[in-house]
Short mmCIF file of C-alpha atoms and ligand atoms in Angstrom, two decimals:
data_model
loop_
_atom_site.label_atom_id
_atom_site.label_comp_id
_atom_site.label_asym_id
_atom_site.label_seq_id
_atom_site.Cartn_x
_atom_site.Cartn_y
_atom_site.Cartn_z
CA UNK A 1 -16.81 -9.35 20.13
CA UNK A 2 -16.38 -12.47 22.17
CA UNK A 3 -16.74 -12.18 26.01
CA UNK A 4 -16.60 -8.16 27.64
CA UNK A 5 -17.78 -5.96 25.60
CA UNK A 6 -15.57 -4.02 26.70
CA UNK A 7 -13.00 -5.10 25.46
CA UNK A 8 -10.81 -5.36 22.01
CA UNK A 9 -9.56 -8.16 20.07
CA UNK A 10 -5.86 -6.96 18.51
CA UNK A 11 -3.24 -8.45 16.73
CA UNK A 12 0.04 -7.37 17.86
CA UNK A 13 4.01 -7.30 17.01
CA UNK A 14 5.90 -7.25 20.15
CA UNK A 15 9.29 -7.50 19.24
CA UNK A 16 11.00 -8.45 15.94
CA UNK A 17 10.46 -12.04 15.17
CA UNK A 18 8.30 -13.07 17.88
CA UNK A 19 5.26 -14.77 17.59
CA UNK A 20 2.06 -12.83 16.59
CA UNK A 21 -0.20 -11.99 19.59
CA UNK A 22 -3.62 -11.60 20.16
CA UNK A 23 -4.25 -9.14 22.71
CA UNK A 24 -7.27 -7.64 24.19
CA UNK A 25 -7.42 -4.11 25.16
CA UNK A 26 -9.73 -1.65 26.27
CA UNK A 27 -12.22 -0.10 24.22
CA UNK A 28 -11.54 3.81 24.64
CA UNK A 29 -14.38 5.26 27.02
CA UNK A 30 -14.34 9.11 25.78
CA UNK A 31 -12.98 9.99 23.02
CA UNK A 32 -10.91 13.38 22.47
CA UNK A 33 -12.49 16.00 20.51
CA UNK A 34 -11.97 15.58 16.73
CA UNK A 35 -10.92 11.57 17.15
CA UNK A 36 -12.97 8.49 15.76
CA UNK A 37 -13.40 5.22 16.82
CA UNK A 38 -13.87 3.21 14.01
CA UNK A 39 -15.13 -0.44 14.21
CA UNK A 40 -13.32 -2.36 11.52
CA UNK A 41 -14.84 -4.25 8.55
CA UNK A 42 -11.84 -5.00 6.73
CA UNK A 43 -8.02 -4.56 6.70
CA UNK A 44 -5.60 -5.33 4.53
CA UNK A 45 -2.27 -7.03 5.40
CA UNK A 46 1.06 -5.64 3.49
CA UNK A 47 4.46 -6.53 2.68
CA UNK A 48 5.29 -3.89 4.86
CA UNK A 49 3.42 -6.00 7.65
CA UNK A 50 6.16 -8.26 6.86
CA UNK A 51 8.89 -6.32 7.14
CA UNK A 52 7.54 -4.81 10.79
CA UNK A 53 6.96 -8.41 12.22
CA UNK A 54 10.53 -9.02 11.38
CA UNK A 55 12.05 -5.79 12.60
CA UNK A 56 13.12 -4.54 9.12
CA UNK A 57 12.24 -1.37 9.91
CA UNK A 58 12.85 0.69 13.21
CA UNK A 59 9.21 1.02 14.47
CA UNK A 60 8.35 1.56 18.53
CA UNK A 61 7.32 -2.03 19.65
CA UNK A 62 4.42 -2.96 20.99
CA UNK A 63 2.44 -2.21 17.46
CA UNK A 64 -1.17 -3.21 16.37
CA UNK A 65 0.31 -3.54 12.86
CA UNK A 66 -2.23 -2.57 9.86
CA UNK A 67 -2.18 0.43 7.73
CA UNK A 68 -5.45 -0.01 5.06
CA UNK A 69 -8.31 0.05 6.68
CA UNK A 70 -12.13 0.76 6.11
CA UNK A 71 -14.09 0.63 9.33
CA UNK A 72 -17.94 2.25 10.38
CA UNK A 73 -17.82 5.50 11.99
CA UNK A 74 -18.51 4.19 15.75
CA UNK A 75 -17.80 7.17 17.80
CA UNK A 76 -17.20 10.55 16.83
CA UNK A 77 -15.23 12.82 19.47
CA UNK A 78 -16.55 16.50 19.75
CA UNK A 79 -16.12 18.63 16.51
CA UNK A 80 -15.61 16.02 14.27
CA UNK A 81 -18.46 16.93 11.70
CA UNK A 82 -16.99 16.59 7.63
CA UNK A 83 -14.62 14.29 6.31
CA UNK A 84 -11.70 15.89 4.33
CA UNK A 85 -13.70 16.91 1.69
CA UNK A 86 -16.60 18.82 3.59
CA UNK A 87 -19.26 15.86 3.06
CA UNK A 88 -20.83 15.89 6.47
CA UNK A 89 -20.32 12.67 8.99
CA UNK A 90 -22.52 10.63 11.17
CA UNK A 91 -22.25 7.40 13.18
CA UNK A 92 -22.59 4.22 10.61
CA UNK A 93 -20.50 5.76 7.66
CA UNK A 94 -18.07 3.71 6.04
CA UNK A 95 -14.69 5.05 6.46
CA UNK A 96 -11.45 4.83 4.29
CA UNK A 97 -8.37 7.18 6.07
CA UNK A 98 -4.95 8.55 5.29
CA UNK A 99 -2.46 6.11 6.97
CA UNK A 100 -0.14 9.27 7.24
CA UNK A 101 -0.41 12.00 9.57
CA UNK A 102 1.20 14.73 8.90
CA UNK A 103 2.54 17.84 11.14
CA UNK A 104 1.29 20.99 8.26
CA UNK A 105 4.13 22.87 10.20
CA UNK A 106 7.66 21.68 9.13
CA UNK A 107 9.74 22.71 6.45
CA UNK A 108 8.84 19.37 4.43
CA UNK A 109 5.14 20.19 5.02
CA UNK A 110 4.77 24.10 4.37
CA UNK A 111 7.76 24.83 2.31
CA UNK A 112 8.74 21.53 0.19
CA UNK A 113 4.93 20.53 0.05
CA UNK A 114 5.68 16.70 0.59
CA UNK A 115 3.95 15.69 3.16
CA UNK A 116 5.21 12.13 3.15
CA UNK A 117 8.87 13.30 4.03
CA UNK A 118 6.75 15.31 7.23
CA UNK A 119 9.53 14.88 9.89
CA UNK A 120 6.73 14.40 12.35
CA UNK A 121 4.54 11.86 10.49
CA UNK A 122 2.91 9.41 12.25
CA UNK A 123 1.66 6.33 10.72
CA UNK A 124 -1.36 3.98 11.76
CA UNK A 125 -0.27 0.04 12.45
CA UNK A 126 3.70 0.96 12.16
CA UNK A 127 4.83 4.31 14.32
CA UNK A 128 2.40 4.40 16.66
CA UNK A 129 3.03 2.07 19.58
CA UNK A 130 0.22 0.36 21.53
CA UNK A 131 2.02 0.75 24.74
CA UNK A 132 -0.25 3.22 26.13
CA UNK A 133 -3.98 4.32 26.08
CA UNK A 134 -6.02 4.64 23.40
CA UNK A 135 -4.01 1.86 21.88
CA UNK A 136 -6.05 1.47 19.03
CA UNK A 137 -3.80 2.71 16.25
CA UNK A 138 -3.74 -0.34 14.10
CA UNK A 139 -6.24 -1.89 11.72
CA UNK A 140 -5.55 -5.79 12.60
CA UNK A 141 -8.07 -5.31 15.28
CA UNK A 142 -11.38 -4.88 15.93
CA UNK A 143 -10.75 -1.04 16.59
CA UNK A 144 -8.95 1.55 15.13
CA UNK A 145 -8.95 5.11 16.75
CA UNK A 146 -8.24 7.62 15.04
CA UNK A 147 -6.57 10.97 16.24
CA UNK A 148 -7.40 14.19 15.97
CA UNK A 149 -5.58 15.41 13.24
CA UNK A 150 -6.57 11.82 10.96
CA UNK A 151 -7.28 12.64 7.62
CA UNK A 152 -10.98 10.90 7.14
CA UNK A 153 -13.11 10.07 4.02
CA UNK A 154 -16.57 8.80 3.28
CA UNK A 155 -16.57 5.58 1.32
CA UNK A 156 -19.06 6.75 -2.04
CA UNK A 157 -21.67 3.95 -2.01
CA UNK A 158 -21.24 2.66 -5.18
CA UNK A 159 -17.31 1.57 -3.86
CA UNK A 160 -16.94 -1.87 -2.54
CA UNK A 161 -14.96 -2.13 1.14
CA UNK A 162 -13.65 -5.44 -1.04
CA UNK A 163 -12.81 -3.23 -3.84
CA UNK A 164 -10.45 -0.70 -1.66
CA UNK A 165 -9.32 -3.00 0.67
CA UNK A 166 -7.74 -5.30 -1.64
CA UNK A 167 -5.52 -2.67 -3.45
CA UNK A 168 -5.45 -1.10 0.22
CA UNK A 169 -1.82 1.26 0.32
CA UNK A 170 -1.27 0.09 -2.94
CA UNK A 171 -3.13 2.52 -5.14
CA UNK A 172 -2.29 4.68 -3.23
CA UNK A 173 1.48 4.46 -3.15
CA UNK A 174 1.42 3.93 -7.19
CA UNK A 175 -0.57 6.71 -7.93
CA UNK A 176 2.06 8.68 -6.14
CA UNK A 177 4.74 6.80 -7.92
CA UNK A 178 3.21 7.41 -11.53
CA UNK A 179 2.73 11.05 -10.29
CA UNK A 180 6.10 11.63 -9.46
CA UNK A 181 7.53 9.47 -12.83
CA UNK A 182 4.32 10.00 -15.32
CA UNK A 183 2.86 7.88 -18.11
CA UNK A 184 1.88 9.44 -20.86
CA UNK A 185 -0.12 7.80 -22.87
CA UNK A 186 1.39 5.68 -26.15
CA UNK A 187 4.17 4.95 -23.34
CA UNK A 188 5.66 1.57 -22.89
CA UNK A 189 5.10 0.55 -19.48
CA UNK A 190 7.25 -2.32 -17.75
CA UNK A 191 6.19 -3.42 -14.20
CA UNK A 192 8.78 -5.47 -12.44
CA UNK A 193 6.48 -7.57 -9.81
CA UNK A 194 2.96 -8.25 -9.56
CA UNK A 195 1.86 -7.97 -5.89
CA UNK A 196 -0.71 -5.17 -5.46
CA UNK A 197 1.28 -2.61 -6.16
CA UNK A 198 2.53 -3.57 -9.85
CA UNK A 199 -0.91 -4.67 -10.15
CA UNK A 200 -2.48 -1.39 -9.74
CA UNK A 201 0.14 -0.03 -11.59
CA UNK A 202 -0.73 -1.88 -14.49
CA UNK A 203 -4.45 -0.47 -14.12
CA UNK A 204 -3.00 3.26 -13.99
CA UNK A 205 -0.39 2.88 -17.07
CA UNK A 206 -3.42 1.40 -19.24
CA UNK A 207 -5.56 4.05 -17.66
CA UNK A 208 -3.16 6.35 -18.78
CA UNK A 209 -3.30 5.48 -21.99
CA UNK A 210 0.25 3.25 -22.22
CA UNK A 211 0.49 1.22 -25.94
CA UNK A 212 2.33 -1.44 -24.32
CA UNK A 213 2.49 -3.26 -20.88
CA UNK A 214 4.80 -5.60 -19.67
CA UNK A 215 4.66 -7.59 -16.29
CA UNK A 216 7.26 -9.08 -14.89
CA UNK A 217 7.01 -11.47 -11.59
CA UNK A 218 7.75 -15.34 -10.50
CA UNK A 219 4.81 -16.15 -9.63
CA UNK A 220 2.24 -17.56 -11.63
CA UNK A 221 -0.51 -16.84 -10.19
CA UNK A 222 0.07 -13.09 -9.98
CA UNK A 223 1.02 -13.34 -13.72
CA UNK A 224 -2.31 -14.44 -14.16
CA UNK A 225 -4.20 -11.98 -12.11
CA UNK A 226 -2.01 -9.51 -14.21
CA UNK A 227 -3.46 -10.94 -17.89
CA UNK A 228 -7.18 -11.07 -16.64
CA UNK A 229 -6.47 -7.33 -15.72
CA UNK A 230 -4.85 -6.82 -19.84
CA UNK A 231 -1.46 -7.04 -19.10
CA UNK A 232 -0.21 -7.28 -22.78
CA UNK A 233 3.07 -9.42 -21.68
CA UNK A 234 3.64 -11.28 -18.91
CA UNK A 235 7.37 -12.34 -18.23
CA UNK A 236 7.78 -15.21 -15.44
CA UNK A 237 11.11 -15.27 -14.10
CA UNK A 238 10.72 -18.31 -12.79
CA UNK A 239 10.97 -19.67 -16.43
CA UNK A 240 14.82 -20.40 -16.67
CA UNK A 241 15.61 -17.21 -18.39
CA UNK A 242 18.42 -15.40 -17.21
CA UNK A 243 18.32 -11.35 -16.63
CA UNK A 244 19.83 -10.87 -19.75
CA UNK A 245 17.05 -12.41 -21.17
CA UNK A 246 14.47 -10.66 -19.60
CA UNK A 247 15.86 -7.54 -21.23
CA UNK A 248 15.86 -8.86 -24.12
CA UNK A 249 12.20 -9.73 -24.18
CA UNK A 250 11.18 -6.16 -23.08
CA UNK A 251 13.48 -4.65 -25.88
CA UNK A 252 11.90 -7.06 -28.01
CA UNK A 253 8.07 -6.46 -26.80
CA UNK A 254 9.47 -2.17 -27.40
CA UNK A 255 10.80 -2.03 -31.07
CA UNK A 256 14.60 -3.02 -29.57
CA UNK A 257 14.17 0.52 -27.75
CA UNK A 258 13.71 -0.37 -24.51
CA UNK A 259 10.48 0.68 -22.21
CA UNK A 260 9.69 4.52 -21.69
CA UNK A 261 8.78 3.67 -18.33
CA UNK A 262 9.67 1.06 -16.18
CA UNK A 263 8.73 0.78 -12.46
CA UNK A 264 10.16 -1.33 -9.28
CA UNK A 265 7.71 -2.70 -7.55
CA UNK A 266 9.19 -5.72 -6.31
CA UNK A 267 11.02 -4.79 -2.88
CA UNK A 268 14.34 -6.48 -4.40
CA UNK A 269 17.54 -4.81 -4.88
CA UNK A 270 19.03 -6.86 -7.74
CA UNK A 271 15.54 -5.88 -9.59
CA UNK A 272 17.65 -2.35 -10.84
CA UNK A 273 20.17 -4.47 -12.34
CA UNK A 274 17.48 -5.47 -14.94
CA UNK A 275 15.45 -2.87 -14.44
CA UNK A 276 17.71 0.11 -15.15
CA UNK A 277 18.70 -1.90 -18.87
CA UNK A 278 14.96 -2.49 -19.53
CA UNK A 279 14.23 1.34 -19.75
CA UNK A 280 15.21 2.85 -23.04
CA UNK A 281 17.40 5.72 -23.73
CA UNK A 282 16.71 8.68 -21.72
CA UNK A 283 13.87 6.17 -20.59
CA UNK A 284 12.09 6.84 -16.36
CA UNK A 285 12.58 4.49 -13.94
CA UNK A 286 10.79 4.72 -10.90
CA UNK A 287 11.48 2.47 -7.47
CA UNK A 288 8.64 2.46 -5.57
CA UNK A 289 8.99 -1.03 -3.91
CA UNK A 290 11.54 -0.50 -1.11
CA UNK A 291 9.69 0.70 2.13
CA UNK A 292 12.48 -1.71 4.12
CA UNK A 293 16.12 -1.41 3.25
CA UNK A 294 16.72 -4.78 1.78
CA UNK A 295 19.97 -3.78 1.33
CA UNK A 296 22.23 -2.67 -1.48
CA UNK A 297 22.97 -3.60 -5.23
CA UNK A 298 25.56 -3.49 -7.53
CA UNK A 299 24.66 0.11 -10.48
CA UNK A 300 27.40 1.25 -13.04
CA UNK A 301 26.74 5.03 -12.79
CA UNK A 302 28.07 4.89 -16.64
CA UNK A 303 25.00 3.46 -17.49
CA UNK A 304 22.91 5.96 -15.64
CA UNK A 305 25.00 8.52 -17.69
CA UNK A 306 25.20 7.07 -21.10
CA UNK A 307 21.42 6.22 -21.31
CA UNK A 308 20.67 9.73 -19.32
CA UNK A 309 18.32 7.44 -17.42
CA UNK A 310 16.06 9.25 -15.15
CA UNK A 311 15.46 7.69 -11.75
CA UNK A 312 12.82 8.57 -9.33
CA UNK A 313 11.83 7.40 -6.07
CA UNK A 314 8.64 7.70 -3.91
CA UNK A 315 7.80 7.37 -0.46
CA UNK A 316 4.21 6.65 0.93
CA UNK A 317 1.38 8.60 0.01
CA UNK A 318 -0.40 12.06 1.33
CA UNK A 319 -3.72 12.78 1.65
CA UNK A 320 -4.32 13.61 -2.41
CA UNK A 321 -3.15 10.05 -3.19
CA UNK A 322 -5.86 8.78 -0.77
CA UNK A 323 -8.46 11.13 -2.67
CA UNK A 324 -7.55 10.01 -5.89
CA UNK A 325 -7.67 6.35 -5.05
CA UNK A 326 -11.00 6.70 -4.52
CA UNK A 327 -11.78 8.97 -7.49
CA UNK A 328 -10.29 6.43 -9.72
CA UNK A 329 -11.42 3.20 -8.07
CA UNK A 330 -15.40 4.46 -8.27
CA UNK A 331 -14.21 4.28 -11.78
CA UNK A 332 -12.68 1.82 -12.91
CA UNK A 333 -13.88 -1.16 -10.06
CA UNK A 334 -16.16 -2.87 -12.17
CA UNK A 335 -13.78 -3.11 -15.26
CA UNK A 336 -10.71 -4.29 -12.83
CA UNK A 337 -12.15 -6.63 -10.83
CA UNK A 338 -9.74 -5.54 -7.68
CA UNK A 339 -11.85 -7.59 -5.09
CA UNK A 340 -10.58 -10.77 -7.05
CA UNK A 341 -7.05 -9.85 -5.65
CA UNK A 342 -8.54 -11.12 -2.15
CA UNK A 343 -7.13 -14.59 -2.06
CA UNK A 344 -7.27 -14.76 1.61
CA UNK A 345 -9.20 -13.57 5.01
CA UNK A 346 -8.72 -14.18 7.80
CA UNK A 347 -9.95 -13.16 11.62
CA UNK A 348 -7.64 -11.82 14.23
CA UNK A 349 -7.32 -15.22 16.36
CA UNK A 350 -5.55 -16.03 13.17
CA UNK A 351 -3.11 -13.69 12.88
CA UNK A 352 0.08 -15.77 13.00
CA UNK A 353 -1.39 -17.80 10.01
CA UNK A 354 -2.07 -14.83 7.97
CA UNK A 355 0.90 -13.21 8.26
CA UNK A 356 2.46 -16.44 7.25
CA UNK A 357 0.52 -17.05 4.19
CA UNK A 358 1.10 -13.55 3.31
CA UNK A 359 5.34 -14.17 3.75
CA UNK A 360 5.07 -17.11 2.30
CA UNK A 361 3.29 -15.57 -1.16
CA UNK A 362 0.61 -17.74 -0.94
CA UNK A 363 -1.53 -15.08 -1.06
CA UNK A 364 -2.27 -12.41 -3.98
CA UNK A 365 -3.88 -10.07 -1.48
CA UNK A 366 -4.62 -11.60 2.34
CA UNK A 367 -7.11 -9.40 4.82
CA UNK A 368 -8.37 -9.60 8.67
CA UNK A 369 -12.52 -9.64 8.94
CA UNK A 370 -12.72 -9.12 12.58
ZN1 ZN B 1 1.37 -1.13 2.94
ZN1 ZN B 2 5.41 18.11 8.90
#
């Protein structure tokens, strides 16, 4: 930390479409009981960064953006003594966390068990404001405090920061995807878009056993991240080929039956126009990529009906999600290579320029090293 120690270096959204500031703020004297200051090693930047810097979604300005984070256990407030899963906790402990918190009282928590629709969630770096003391709630800062009620886990050794940072709320956020549309395996598996979360996708469906993957995505250099990873097609829309033929490629690449699975994870409406004919009969299509509303697209519900397509959506990610992130990256790390996806990094002085290399898709993954 440059100058008072005191203090903390933070990037921070304002208002829609203003430039990025760098702001310093206190460091939190006393923590409450059961909070944790964490001092941050590395933290991703998302699409969804995006969308908050240019007010695509209604979040309560002034906001330390940054929602995947691994930090070192700083401080500890009083009767904060296991993560979630009972392993005990002490000061130097690398620390992943749920970006989520939940209530555990409404109807959406107790009764319809999903916490991510938790009419009280709160989420670090987009609906918790800096406004007021502790400020901390982002991870594009030097800080991050966590509340109370912050769902913490120990980092196993053998798990790279690198390695979870760089598919930071992407695993996540697939893993509840693919839980909520499954791959079985011997399924045919066609990603549209190759940012983090297709990427990880594609990971999961061969995990899962899929015979065939398909990856779809204009850019070439995520198309190539994608075949390192054994992507067994790789579609590059950038290639002159009109929508029509894109389905016809994936029908092709599926015996002319179309994919058993196909899953949005591009952010882009006119993606189900495609999408929806790329899934075979009675085929699952899952849209996982719209955490902004990008607005609407044209769908001929006949098509829904006559192909008895099954269409599933997801929102964010609970608690589990986070735990089986980390199950499954201690796994498979070595044989992915997810670190590679870390194009870019960055320190908070530069925040402006990393959020525009990251709008710009310049970068596969971009992170802040404080
Ligand atoms: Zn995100
Ligand atoms: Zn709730």
């Amino acid at each position: 930390m440059n100058g008072c120690d005191h203090l903390v270096k933070a990037a921070v959204l304002t208002a829609p479409n203003q430039p990025i500031e760098v702001q310093e703020f206190p460091r939190p004297e006393k923590l409450e009981d059961g909070a944790a200051l964490l001092k941050v090693d590395l933290a991703g930047i998302c699409g969804t960064d995006i969308h908050l810097w240019h007010g695509r979604l209604k979040i309560p300005y002034p906001v330390i953006p940054g929602h995947e984070t691994v930090g070192t256990l700083e401080e500890m407030g009083k009767g904060l003594e296991k993560d979630l899963l009972g392993k005990p906790l002490s000061v130097g402990d690398r620390i992943y966390f749920a970006s989520g918190v939940d209530c555990g009282r409404c109807y959406y928590c107790q009764i319809a068990k999903e916490q991510t629709r938790c009419i009280n969630r709160k989420v670090y770096g987009i609906t918790l404001s800096c406004k007021s003391p502790p400020y901390l709630f982002g991870g594009h800062s030097e800080y991050v405090y966590l509340l109370p009620k912050a769902y913490l886990f120990r980092v196993p050794e053998d798990l790279p920061t690198e390695s979870l940072v760089s598919v930071g709320c992407a695993a996540p956020t697939i893993i509840h995807g693919i839980e909520v549309v499954g791959v079985e395996a011997g399924d045919s598996v066609a990603i549209q878009g190759a940012g983090p979360i297709g990427l990880f996708a594609l990971a999961l469906a061969k995990e899962s056993g899929a015979s065939t993957t398909v990856v779809i995505d204009s850019v070439k250099e995520r198309l190539e991240v994608a075949r390192e990873m054994g992507a067994d097609f790789l579609i590059n829309t950038n290639d002159a080929i009109s929508p029509q033929e894109r389905v016809q490629r994936v029908l092709d690449l599926t015996d002319g039956i179309g994919a058993d699975v196909v899953l949005e994870c591009t952010g882009s409406p006119n993606a189900l126009d495609d999408g929806l004919l790329m899934c075979r009969d009675s085929g699952r299509y899952l849209v996982v990529g719209h955490f902004t509303d990008r607005g609407t697209t044209a769908v001929n519900p006949h098509l829904i009906t006559r192909k008895q397509l099954k269409i599933y959506g997801s929102w964010g990610m609970a608690p589990r999600h986070y735990y089986k992130a980390l199950k499954i990256l201690r796994t498979i790390h070595r044989k992915y290579h997810f670190e590679k996806l870390i194009t870019h990094t960055f320190s908070i002085e530069k925040a402006q320029e990393a959020f525009e290399t990251v709008e710009n898709r310049k970068a596969v993954k971009a992170v802040f090293k404080p």
